[in-house]
Coordinates of C-alpha atoms and ligand atoms in Angstrom, one line a residue:
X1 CA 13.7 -7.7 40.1
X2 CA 10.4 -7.9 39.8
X3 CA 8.5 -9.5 37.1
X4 CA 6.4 -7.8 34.6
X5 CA 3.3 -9.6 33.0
X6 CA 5.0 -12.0 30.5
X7 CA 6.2 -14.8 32.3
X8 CA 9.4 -16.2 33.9
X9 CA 12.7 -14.9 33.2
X10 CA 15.0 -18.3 31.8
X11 CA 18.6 -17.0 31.3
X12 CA 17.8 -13.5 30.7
X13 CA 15.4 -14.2 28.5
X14 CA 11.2 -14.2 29.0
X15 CA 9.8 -17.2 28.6
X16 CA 6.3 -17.0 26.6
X17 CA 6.9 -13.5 25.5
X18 CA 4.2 -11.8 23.5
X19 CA 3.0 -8.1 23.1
X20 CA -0.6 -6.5 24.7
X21 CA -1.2 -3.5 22.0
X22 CA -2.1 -0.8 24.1
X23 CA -3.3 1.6 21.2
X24 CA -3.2 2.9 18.1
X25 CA -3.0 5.9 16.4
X26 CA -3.4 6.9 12.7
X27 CA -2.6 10.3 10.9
X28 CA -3.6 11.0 6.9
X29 CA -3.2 14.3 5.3
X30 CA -6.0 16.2 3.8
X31 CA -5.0 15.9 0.0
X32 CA -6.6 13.1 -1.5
X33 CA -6.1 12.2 -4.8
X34 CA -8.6 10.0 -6.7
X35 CA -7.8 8.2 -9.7
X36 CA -9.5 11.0 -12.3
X37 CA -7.2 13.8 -10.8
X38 CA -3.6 11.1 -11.8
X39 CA -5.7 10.6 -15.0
X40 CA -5.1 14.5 -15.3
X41 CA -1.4 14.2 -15.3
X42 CA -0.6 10.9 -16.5
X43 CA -2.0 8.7 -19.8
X44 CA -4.5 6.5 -17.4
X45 CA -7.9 6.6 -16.1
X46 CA -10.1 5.3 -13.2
X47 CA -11.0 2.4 -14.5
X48 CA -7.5 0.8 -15.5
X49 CA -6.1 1.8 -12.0
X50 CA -9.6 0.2 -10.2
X51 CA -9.1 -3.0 -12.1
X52 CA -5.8 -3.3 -12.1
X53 CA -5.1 -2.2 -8.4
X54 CA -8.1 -1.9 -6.5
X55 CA -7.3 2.0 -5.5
X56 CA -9.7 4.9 -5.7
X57 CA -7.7 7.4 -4.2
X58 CA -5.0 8.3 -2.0
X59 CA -3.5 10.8 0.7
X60 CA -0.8 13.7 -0.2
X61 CA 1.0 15.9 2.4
X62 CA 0.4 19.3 1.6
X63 CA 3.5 20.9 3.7
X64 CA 3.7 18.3 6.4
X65 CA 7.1 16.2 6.8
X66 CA 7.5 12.4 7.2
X67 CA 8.4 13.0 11.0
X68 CA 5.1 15.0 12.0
X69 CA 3.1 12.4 10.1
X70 CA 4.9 10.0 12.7
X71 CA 4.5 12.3 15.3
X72 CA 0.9 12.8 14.9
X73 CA 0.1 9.2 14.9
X74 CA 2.2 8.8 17.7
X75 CA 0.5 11.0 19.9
X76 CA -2.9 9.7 19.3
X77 CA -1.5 6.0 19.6
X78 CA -0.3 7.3 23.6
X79 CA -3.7 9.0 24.0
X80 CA -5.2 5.5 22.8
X81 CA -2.7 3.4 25.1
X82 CA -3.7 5.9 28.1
X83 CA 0.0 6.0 28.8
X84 CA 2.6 9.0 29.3
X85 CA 5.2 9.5 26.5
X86 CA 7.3 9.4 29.6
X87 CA 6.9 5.9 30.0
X88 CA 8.4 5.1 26.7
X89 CA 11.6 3.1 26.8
X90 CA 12.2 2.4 23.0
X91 CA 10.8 4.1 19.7
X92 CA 11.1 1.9 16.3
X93 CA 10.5 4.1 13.6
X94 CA 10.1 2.2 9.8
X95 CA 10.6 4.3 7.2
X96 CA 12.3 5.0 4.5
X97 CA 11.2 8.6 3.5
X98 CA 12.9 9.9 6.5
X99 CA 13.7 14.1 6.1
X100 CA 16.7 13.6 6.9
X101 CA 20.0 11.7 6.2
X102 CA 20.4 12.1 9.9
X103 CA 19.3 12.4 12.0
X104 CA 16.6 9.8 12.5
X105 CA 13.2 9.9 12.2
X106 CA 12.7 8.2 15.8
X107 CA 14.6 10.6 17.5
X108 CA 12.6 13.9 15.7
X109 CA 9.4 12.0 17.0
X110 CA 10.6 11.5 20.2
X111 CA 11.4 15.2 20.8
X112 CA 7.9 16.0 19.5
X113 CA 6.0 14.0 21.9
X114 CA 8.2 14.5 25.0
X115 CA 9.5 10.8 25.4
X116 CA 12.7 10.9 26.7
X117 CA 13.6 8.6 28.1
X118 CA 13.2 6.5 25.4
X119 CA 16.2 4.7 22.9
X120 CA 15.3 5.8 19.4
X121 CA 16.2 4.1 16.1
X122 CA 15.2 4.1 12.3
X123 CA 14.6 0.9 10.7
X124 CA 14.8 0.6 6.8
X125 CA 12.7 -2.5 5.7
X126 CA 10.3 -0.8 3.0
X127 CA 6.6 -2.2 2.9
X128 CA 7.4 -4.9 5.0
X129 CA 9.0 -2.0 7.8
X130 CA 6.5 -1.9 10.3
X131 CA 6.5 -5.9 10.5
X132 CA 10.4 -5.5 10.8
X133 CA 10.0 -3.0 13.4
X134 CA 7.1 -4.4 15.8
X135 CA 9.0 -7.8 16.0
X136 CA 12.2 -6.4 16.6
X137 CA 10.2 -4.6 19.1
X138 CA 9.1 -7.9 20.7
X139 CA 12.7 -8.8 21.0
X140 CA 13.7 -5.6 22.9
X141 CA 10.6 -6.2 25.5
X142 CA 11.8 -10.1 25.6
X143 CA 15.1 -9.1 26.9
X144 CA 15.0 -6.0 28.8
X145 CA 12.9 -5.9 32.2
X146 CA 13.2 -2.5 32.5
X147 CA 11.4 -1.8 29.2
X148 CA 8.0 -1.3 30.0
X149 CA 6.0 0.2 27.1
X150 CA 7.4 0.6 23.4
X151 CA 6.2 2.8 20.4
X152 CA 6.0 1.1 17.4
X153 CA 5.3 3.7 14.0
X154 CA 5.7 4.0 10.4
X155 CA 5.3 6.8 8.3
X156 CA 5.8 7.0 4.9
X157 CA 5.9 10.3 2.1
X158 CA 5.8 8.5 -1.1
X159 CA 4.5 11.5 -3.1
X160 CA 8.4 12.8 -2.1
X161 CA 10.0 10.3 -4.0
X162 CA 7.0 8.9 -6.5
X163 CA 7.9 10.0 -10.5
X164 CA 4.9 11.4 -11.7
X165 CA 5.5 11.0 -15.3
X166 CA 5.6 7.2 -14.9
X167 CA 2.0 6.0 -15.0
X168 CA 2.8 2.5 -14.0
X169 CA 4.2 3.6 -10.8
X170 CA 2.7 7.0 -9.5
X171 CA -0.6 5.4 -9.5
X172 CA 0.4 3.7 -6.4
X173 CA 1.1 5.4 -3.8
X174 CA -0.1 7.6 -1.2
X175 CA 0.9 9.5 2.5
X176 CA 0.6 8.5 6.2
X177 CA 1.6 7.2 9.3
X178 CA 0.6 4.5 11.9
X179 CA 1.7 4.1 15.3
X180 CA 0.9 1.5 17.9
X181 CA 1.8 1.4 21.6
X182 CA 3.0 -2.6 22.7
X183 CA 4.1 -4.0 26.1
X184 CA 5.1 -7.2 27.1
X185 CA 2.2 -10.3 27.5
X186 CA 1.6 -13.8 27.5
X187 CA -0.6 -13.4 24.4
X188 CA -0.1 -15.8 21.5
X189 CA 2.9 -14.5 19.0
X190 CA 4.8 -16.3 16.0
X191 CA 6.6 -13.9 13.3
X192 CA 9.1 -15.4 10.6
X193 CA 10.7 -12.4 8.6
X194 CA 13.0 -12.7 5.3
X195 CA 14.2 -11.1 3.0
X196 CA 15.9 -11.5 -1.0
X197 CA 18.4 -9.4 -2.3
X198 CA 18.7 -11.1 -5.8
X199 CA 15.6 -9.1 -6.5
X200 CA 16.8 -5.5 -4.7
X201 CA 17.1 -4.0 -8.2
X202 CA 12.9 -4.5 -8.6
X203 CA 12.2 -1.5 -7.0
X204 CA 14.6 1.4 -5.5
X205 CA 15.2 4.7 -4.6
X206 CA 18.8 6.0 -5.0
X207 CA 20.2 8.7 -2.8
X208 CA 20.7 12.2 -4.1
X209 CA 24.4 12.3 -2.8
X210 CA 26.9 14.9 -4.1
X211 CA 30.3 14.1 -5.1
X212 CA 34.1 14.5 -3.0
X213 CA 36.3 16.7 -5.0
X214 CA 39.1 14.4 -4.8
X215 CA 38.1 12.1 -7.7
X216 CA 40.6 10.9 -10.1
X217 CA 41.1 8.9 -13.1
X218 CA 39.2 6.1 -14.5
X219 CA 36.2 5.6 -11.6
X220 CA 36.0 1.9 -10.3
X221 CA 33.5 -0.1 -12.3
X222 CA 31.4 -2.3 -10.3
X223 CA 28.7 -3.2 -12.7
X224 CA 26.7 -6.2 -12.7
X225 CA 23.8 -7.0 -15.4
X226 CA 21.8 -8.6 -12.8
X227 CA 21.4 -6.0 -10.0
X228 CA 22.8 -2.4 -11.5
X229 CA 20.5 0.3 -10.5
X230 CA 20.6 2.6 -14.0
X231 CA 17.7 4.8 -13.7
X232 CA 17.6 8.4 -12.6
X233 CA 18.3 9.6 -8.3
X234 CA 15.3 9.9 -5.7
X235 CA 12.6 8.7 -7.4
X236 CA 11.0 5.2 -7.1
X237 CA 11.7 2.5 -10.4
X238 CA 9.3 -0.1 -9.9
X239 CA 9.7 -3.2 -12.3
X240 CA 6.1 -3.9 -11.9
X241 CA 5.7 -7.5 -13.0
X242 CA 9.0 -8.8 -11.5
X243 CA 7.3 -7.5 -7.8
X244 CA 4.1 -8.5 -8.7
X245 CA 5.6 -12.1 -9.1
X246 CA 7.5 -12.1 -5.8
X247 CA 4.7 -10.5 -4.0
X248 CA 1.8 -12.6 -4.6
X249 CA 4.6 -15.5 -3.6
X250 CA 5.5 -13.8 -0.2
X251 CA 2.4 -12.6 1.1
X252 CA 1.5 -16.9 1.6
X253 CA 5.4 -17.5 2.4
X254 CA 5.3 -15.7 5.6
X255 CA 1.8 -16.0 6.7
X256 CA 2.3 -20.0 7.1
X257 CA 5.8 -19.2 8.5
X258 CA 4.4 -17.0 10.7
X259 CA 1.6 -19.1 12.0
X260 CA 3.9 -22.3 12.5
X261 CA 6.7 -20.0 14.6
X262 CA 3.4 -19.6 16.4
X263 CA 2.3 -23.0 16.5
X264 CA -1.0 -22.8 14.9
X265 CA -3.0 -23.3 11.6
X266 CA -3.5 -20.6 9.2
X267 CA -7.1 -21.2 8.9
X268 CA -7.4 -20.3 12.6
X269 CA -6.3 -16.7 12.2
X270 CA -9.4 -14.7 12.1
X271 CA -8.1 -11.1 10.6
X272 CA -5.2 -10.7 7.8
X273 CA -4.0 -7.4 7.8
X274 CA -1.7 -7.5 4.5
X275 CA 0.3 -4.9 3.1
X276 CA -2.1 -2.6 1.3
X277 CA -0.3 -2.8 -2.4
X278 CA -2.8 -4.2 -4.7
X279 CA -6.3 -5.8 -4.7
X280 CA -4.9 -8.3 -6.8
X281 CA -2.1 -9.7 -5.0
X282 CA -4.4 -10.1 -1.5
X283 CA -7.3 -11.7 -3.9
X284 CA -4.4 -14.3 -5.5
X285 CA -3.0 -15.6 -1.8
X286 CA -6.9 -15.2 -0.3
X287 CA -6.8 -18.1 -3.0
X288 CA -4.1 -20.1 -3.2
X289 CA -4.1 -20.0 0.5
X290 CA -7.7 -21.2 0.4
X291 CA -9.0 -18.3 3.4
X292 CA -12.2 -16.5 2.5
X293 CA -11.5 -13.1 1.0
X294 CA -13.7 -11.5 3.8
X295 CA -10.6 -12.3 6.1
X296 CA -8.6 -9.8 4.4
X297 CA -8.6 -6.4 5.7
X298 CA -8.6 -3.6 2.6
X299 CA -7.9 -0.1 2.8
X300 CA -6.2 0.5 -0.5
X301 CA -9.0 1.7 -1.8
X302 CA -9.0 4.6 0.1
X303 CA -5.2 5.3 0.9
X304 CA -3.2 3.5 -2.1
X305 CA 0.0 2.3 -1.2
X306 CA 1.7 3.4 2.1
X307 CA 5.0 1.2 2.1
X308 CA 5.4 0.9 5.8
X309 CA 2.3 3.0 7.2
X310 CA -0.1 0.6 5.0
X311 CA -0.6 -1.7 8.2
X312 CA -0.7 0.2 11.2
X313 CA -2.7 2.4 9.1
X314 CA -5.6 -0.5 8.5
X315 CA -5.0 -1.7 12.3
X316 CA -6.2 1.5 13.5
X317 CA -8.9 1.7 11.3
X318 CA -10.1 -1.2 11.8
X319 CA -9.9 -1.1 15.3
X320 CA -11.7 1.9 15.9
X321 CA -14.5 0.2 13.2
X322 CA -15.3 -2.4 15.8
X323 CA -14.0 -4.8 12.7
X324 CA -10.8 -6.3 14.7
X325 CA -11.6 -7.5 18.6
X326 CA -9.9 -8.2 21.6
X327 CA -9.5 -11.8 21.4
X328 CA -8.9 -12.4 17.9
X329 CA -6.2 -14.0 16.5
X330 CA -4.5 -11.5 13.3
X331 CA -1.7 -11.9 11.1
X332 CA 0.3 -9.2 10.2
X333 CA 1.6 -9.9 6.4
X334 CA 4.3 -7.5 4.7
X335 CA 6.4 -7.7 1.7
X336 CA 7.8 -5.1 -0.3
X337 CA 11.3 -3.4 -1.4
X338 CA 14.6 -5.3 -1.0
X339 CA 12.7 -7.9 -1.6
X340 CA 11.7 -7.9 2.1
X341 CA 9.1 -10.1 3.1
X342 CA 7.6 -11.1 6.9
X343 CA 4.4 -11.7 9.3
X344 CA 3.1 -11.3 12.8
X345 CA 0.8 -13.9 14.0
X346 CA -0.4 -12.1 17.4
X347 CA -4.0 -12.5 19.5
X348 CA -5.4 -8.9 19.5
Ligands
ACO1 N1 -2.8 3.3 -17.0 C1 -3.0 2.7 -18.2 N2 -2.2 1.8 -18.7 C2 -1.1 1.5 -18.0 C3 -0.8 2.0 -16.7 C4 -1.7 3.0 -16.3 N3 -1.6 3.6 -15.1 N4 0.3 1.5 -16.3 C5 0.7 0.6 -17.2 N5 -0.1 0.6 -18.2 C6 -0.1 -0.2 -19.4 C7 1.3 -0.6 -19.8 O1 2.0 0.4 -20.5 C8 1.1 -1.8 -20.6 O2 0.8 -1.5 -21.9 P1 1.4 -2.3 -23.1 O3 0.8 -3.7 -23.0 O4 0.8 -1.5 -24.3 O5 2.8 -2.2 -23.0 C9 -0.2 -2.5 -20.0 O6 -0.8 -1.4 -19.2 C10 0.1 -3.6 -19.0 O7 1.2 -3.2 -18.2 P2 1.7 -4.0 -17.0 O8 2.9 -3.4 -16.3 O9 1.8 -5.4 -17.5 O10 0.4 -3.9 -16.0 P3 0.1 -4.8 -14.8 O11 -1.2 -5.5 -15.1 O12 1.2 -5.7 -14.4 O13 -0.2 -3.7 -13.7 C11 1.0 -2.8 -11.8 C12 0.9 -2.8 -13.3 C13 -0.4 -2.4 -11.2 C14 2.1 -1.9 -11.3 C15 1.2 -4.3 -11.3 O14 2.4 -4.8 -12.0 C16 1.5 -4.4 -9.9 O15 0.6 -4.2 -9.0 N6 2.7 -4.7 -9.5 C17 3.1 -4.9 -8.1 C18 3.2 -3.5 -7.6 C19 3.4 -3.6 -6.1 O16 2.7 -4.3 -5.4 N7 4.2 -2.7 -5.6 C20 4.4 -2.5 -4.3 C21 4.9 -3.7 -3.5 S1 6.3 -3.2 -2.7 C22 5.9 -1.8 -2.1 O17 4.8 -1.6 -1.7 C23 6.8 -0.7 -2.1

């Protein structure tokens, strides 16, 4: 068998496994909506949103769907990687404004850009998906030899599932996808994921599902005070403070975790590339962390809250910017619903 870059096979396993990331690939769609154009629909204005969130504006589909978002990003992150879709053994999707019930995203992308002979799967981990998904990724290319290249993308339609008469929430959130293109290395890697359930009722979605017709008498009660979902089907309740709280907690949580998995300080990482939710919660843990502010990588400004696409969307960016270099150490920080929280400490 012969041995890719990545080290020595040990029981099946590569030793020293870390990922090379090829390329990257970015796709927003042309609506943007700044903060005077929500202040048109809902009681708020530019200024409470900039203060209290950092945003300016944000990206809205205008007829695209949550797969061709993926699907574009994709294909640029393969033109990037200078590989052929062909050469794709596994596609990790994160997302969790897929079209369809079933089937997944992944597979929809993989018939778009030709990469058949590639598994495909959906994974649901919210804001903290793409995290979820490129080390789960990691895993398939420490394990499998034959896995040579593997597409990593998240793409997100918010605006599907965003209630625009809540002003606390629909301020947030925005459109996209980001996609990058990993194989297997020797590179420095360390990730630590979590996740709490106790606060899964902070901020959901619930499934439009219809009914069976073979209901009858008294339906089985399985209420609980602490974690019932009351309000309405399909659109996001966020309890805003109650995230707020567990966010600016996780974002520190599993940057050190991430950086001791990988065996070095956190004030040797060079880039942070944190889950775009709030200017706020990234200037809190810049400081109780005690890393300059000028570490953290910000795009919320420009494309509001992605959920999973937030940070492949500022990778690429700031990639293509000249801002992140080969060489450099980054950490990869996500948190978001479920509560799901995790990092990537990786050497660009
Ligand atoms: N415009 C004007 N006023 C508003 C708006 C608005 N858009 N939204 C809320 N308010 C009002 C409230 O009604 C409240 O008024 P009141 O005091 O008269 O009742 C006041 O502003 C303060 O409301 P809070 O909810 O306390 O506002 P807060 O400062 O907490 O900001 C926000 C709200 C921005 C949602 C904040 O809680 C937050 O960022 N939470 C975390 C959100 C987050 O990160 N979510 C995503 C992570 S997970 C994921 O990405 C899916």
């Amino acid at each position: 068998m012969a041995i890719r870059p990545g080290g020595r096979l040990k029981w099946g396993v590569f030793e020293l496994c870390g990922i090379n990331i090829l390329g990257t690939g970015a796709y927003l769609p042309e609506i943007r909506v700044d903060n005077n154009m929500l202040a048109d629909l809902v009681d708020t204005s530019d200024e409470w949103i900039t203060t209290r969130t950092g945003m300016k504006q944000r990206h809205m589909v205008n007829g695209e769907t949550t797969w061709y978002m993926g699907a574009m990003a994709s294909k640029r992150a393969i033109e990037d990687a200078g590989i052929d879709a062909s050469e794709i053994g596994l596609i990790v999707d994160a997302t969790i404004t897929s079209d369809f019930y079933t089937p997944s995203a992944a597979c929809v992308i993989q018939r778009e850009i030709g990469a058949f002979n590639a598994a495909a799967f959906d994974l649901n981990a919210a804001c903290t998906g793409f995290v979820y998904s490129l080390d789960t990724a990691k895993r398939f290319l420490q394990t499998d030899p034959n896995l040579k290249y593997v597409l990593v993308v998240a793409n997100e339609m918010l605006s599907g599932i965003t209630d625009f008469t809540d002003r606390s929430s629909c301020i947030l959130f925005g459109d996209g996808a980001g996609a990058v293109i990993i194989e297997r290395s020797e590179k420095l890697y360390g990730s630590w994921l979590g996740a709490n359930g106790n606060l899964a009722h902070a901020l959901y979605a619930k499934l439009a599902l219809n009914s069976h017709p073979f209901k009858s008498g008294e339906p089985v009660s399985i209420k609980n005070s602490e974690t019932e979902f009351t309000e309405s089907p399909a659109k996001l309740v966020q309890h805003g403070k109650d995230v707020y709280k567990f966010a600016t907690n996780a974002l520190p949580t599993a940057s050190l975790n991430a950086c001791k998995s990988a065996g070095i300080d956190i004030s040797e990482i060079d880039v942070f590339i944190p889950h775009q939710a709030n200017i706020r919660i990234i200037e809190t843990a810049s400081k109780n962390l005690n890393i300059p502010i000028e570490k953290f990588i910000l795009n919320l400004q420009n494309v509001g809250n992605t959920s999973g696409a937030s940070i492949p969307l500022a990778f690429d960016k700031f990639v293509k910017n000249g801002h992140i270099k080969r060489g450099q150490k980054c950490c990869l920080v996500g948190f978001g619903a479920g509560s799901t929280l995790g990092a990537i400490v990786l050497e660009y």
